[in-house]
Coordinates of C-alpha atoms in Angstrom, one line a residue:
X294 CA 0.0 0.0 0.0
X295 CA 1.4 3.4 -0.7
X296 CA 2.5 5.2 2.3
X297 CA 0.6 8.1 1.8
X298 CA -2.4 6.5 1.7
X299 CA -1.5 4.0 4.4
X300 CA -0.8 7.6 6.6
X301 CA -3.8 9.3 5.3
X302 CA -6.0 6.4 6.5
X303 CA -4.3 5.6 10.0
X304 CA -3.7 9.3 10.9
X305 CA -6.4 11.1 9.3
X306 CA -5.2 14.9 8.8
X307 CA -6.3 17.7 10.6
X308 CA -8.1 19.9 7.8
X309 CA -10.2 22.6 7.5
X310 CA -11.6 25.1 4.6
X311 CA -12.6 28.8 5.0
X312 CA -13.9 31.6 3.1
X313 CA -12.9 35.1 3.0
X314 CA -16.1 36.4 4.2
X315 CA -14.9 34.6 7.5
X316 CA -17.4 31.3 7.3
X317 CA -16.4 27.3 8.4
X318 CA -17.2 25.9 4.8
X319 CA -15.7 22.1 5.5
X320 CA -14.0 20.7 8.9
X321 CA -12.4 17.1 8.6
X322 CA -14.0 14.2 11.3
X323 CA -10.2 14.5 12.8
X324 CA -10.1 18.2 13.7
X325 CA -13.9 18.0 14.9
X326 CA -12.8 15.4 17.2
X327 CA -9.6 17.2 18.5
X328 CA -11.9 20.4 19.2
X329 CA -14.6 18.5 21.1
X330 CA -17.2 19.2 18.5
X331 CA -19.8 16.6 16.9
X332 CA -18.9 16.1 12.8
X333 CA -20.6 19.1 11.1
X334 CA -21.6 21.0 13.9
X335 CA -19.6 23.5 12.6
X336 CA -20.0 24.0 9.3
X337 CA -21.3 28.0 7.9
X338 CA -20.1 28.7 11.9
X339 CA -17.5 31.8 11.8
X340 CA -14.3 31.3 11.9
X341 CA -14.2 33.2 15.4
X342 CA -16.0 29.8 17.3
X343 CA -13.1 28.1 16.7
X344 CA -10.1 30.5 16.7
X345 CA -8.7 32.8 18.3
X346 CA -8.4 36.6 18.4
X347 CA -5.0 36.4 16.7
X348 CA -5.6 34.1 14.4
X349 CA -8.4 35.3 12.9
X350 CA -6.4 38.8 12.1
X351 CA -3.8 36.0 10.7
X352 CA -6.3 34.5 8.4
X353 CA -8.3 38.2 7.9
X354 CA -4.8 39.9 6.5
X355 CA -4.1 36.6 4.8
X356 CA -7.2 37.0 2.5
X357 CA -6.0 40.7 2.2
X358 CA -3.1 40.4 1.0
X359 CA -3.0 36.8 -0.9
X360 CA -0.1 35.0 -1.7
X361 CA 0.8 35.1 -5.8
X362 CA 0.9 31.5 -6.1
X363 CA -2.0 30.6 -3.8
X364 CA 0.5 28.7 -1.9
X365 CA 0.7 29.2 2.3
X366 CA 3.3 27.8 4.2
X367 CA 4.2 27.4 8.3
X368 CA 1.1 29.4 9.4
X369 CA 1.2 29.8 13.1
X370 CA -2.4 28.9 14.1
X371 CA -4.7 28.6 17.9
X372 CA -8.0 27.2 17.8
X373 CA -10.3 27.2 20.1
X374 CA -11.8 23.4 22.2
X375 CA -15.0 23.4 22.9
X376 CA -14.0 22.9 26.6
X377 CA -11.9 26.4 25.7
X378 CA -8.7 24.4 26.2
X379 CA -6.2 26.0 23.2
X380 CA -4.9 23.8 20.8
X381 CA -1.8 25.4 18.7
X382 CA -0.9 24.2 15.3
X383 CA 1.1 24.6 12.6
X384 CA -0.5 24.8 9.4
X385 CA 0.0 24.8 5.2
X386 CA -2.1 24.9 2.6
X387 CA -3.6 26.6 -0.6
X388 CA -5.9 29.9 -0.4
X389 CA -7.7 29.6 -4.1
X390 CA -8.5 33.3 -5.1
X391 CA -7.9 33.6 -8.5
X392 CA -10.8 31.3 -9.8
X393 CA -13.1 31.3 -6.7
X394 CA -15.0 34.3 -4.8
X395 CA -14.9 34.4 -2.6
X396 CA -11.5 33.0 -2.0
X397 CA -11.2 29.8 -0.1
X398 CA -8.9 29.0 2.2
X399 CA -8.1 24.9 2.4
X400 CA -5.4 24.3 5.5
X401 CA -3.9 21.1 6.6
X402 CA -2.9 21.4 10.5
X403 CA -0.2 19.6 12.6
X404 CA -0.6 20.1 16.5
X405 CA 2.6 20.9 18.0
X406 CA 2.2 19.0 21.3
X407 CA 4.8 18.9 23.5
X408 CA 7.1 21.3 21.3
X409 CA 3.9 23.8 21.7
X410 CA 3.9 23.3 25.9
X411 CA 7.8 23.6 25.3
X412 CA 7.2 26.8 23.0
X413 CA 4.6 28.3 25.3
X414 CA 7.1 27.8 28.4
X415 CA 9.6 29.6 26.9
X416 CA 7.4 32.7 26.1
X417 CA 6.0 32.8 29.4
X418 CA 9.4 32.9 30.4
X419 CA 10.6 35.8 28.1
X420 CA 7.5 37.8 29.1
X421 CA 8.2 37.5 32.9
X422 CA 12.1 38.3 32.4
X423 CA 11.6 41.2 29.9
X424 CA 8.7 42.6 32.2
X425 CA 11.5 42.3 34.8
X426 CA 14.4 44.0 32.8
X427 CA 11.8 47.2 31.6
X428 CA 11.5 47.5 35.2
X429 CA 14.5 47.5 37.0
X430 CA 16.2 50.7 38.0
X431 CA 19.6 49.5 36.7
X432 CA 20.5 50.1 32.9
X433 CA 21.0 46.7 31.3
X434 CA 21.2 46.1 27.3
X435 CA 22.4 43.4 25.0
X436 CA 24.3 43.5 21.4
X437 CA 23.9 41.4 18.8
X438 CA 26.5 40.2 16.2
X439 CA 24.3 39.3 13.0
X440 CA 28.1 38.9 11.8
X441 CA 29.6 36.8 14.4
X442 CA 33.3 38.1 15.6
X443 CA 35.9 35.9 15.3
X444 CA 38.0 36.3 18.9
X445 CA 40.8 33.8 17.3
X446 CA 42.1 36.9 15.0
X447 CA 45.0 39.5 16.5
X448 CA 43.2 42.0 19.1
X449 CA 43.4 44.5 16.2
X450 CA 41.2 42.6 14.0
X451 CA 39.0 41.8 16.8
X452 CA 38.5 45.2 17.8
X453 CA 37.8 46.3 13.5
X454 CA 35.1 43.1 13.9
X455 CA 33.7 44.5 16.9
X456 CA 33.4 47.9 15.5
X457 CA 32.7 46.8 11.5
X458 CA 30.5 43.3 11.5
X459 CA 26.5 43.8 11.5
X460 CA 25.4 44.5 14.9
X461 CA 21.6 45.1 16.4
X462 CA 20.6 46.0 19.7
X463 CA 18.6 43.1 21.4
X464 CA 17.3 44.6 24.3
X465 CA 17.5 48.0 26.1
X466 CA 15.5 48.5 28.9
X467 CA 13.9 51.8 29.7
X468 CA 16.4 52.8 32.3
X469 CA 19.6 52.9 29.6
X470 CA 17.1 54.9 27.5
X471 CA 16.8 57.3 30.5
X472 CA 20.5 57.3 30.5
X473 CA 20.8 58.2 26.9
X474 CA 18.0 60.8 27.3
X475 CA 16.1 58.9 24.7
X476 CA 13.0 60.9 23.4
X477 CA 9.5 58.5 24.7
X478 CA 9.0 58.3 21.6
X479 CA 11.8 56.6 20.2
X480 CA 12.5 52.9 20.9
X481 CA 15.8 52.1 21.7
X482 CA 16.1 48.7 20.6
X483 CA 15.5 50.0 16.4
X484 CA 18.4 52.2 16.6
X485 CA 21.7 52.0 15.4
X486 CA 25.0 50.7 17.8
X487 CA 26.9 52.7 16.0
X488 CA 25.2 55.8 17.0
X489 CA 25.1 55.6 20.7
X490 CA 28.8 53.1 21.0
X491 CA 31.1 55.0 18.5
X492 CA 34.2 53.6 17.4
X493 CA 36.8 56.0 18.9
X494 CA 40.1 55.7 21.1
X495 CA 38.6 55.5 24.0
X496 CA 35.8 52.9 23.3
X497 CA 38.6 50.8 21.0
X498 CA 40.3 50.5 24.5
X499 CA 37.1 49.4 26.1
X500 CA 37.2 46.6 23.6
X501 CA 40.9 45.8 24.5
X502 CA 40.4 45.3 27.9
X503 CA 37.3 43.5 27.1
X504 CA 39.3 41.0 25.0
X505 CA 42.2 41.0 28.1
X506 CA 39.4 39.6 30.2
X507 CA 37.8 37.0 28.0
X508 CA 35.0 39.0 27.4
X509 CA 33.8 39.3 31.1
X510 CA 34.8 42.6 33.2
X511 CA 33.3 44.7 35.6
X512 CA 33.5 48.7 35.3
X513 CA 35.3 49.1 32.1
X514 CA 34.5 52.6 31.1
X515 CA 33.5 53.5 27.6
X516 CA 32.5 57.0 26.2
X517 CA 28.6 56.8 24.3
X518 CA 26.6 59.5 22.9
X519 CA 23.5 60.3 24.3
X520 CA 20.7 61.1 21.9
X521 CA 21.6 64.7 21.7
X522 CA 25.2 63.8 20.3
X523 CA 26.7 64.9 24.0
X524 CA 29.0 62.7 25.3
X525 CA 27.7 60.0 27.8
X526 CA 30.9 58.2 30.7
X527 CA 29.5 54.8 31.7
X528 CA 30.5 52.5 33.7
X529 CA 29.9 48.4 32.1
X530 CA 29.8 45.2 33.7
X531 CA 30.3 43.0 30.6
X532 CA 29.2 39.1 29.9
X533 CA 29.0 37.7 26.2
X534 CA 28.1 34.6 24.6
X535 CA 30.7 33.1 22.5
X536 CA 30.3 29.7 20.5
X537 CA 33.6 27.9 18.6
X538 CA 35.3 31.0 18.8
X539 CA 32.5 33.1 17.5
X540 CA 31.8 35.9 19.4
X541 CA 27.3 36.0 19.2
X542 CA 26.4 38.7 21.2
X543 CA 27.6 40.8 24.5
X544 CA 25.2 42.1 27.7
X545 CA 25.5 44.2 30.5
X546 CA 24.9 46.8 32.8
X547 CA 25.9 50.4 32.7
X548 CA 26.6 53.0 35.5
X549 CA 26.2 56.7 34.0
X550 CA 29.3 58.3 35.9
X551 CA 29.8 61.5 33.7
X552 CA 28.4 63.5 36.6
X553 CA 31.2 62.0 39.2
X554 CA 34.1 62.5 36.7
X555 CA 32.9 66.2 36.0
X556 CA 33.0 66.6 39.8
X557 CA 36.9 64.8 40.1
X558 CA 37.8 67.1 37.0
X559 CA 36.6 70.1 39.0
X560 CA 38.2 69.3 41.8
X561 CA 42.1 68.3 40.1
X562 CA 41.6 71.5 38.6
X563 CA 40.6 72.8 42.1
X564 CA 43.6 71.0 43.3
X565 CA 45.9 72.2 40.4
X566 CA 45.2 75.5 41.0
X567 CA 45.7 75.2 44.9
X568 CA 49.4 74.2 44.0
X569 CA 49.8 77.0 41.7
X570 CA 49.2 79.1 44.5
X571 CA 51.5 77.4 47.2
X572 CA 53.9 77.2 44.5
X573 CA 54.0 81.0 44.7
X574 CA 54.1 81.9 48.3
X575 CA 58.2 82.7 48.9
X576 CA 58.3 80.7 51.6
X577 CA 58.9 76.6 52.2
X578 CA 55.8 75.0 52.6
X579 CA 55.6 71.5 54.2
X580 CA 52.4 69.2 54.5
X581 CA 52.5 66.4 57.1
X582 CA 49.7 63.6 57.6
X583 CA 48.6 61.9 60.6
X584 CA 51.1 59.4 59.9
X585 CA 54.3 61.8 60.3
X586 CA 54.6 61.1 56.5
X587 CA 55.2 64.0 54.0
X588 CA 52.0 64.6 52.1
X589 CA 52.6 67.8 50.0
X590 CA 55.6 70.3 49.1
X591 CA 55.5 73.7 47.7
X592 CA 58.2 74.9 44.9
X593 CA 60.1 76.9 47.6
X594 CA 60.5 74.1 50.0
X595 CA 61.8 71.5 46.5
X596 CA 64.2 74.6 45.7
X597 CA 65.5 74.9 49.5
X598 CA 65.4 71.5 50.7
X599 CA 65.1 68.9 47.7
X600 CA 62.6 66.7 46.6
X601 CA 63.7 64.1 48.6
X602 CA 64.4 65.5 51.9
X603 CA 60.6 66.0 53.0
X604 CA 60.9 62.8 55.6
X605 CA 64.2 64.0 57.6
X606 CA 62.9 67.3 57.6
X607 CA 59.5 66.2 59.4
X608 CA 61.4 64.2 61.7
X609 CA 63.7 66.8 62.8
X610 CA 60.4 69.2 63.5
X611 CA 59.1 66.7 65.3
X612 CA 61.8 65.8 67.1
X613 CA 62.1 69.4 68.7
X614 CA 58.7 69.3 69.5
X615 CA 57.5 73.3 68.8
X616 CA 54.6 74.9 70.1
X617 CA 52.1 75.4 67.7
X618 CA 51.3 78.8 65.7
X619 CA 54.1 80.3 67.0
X620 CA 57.3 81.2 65.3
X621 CA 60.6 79.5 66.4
X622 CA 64.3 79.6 65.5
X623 CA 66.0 76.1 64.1
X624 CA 69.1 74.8 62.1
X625 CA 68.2 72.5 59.5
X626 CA 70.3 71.1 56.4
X627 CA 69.2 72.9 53.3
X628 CA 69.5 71.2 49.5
X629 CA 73.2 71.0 49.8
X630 CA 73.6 70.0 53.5
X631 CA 74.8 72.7 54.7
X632 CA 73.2 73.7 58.1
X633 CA 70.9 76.8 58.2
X634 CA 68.7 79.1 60.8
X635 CA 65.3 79.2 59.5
X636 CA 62.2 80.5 61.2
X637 CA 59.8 77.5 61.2
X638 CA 55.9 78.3 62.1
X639 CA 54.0 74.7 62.6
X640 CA 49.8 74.7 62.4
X641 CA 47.5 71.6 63.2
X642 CA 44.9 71.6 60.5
X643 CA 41.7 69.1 61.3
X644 CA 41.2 67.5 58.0
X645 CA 37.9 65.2 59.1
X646 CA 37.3 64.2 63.0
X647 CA 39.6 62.7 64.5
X648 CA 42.5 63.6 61.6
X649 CA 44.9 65.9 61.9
X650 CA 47.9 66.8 59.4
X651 CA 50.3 69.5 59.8
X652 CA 51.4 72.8 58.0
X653 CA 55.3 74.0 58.5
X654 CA 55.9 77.5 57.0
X655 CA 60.6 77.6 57.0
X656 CA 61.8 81.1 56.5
X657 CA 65.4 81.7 56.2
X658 CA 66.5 83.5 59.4
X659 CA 68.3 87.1 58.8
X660 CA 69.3 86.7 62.8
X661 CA 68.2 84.8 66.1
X662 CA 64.6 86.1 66.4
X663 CA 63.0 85.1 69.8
X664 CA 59.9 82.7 69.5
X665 CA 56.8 85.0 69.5
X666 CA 53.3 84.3 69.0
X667 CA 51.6 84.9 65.8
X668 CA 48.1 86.8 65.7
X669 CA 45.8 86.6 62.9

């Protein structure tokens, strides 16, 4: 027996017919069975008894916009038990319009079963974790290599792959569109990775390190572009999926830090200028920290003293013990050794509770001055 015939009569085929104006026309015995239905009970029924909503705008755009050679193929289908259990299909078939009105629709269904309970798991699991990541307050996103990189080429070719082979975002969450200052209405995940990861020095050296680390590092800082085109410092915790050598795609989080590196800029400049104006004072300025260690020299003290001599010099003001914001007469070896009177003032400065550094002002001595007391 042929062993189509011997399948069509020991598995008899889920099949159905439809019309565009959205009527049952035929149902095999098969499907009526596998919906809970009685044979013909459904016949010149609409097609909304049996499936559901998003089906029927499946079939309904299907009749609208008809395939050329009548043929349909790996349509995604639900139908509706009569017990309202969901039974999900796969179906392929022929939708006659060219010598029929109205056009019919003849499908031939295979119930995915397990792989469907498998399918229907994994969505529910993508919904939950996407509902989670649109959520959460941290900026997470994931790229995409449409081109997979090849990691086994030289860093340099790596980082041009990177950079160079097609790329998509496949998923931003709302919270790395707040950090880009993405308009509402503007979806992240359509853009292009090029426009908010440039290739540029900085972000080339992002890559480096990621390939130094196999591809898995926390707060590596790149330099994006926010939506405006101004220039976004963040922070990335970086993971990626790579297969054979083939680097797939990369995901992370990101830490917007532009705000705290203004702030450190402002204060090294802060700081910068600060020396620029110890560094004009005439007289040798020496810092000392809690620790009776050296913390800070001005340009008067290197040119008297040495760069070097900051320790022995703190040791020897210690070691005579003067009284505090007074001035007081005392040798000490200058750059070249060679003893000298200076007049030293010493200030305790709290730096935050319970810290304390020191401030020593030397003035060459012109003649033994007495120790007296200075005011303010």
């Amino acid at each position: 027996m042929d062993i189509l015939n011997l399948l069509a009569k020991k598995a008899q085929p889920l099949a159905s017919t439809i019309s565009a104006d959205g009527q049952l026309l035929s149902l095999s015995a098969s499907l009526s069975d596998q919906l809970g239905y009685a044979p013909e009970a459904l016949l010149t029924q609409p097609i909304e008894r049996i499936f559901s909503v998003e089906s029927v705008r499946t079939l309904q755009s299907l009749f609208a916009n008809p395939p050329a050679d009548e043929h349909v193929q790996s349509l995604e289908l639900t139908l509706i038990r009569h017990n309202g259990g969901l039974l999900h299909v796969v179906a392929s078939g022929l939708l006659e319009w060219r010598r029929v009105q109205p056009a019919r629709l003849h499908l031939l269904k295979i119930p995915l079963g397990t792989l469907g309970h498998r399918l229907r798991e994994m969505q529910n699991a993508n919904e939950v974790m996407s509902q989670m990541l649109q959520s959460a307050k941290v900026a997470y996103w994931c790229i995409e290599f449409a081109e997979a990189v090849d990691i086994n080429n030289s860093p340099d070719e790596i980082v041009r792959q990177v950079f160079e082979n097609d790329s998509h975002w496949r998923m931003c969450n709302r919270a790395m569109a707040e950090v880009y200052e993405m308009p509402s209405d503007v979806d992240f995940n359509h853009q292009p990775v090029r426009l908010y990861w440039p290739r540029s020095p900085a972000n080339e050296e992002f890559v480096r390190r990621l390939i130094e680390s196999g591809f898995s590092v926390d707060c590596a800082l790149s330099v994006d572009r926010r939506h405006d085109g101004s220039p976004a410092y963040v922070e990335n915790d970086v993971r990626a999926t790579i297969i054979n050598g083939q680097l797939l795609r990369m995901w992370g989080s990101i830490r917007d830090v532009s705000q705290e590196l203004r702030m450190q800029h402002d204060a090294e400049q802060r700081i910068d200028a600060l020396r620029r104006v110890f560094d004009a004072v005439p007289d040798a300025v020496l810092v000392i920290d809690e620790h009776l260690q050296p913390q800070w020299r001005n340009a008067a003290f290197e040119d008297t003293f040495g760069i070097t001599h900051g320790a022995g010099i703190a040791r020897l003001l210690l070691g005579s013990a003067l009284p505090e914001r007074t001035w007081h007469n005392l040798p000490l070896p200058d750059l070249n050794g060679r003893d000298r009177n200076f007049n030293v003032h010493c200030s305790r400065i709290l730096i935050r509770d319970g810290v304390a550094w020191k401030v020593a002002v030397f003035r060459e001595s012109q003649g033994v001055r007495h120790v007296e007391e200075l005011h303010p």
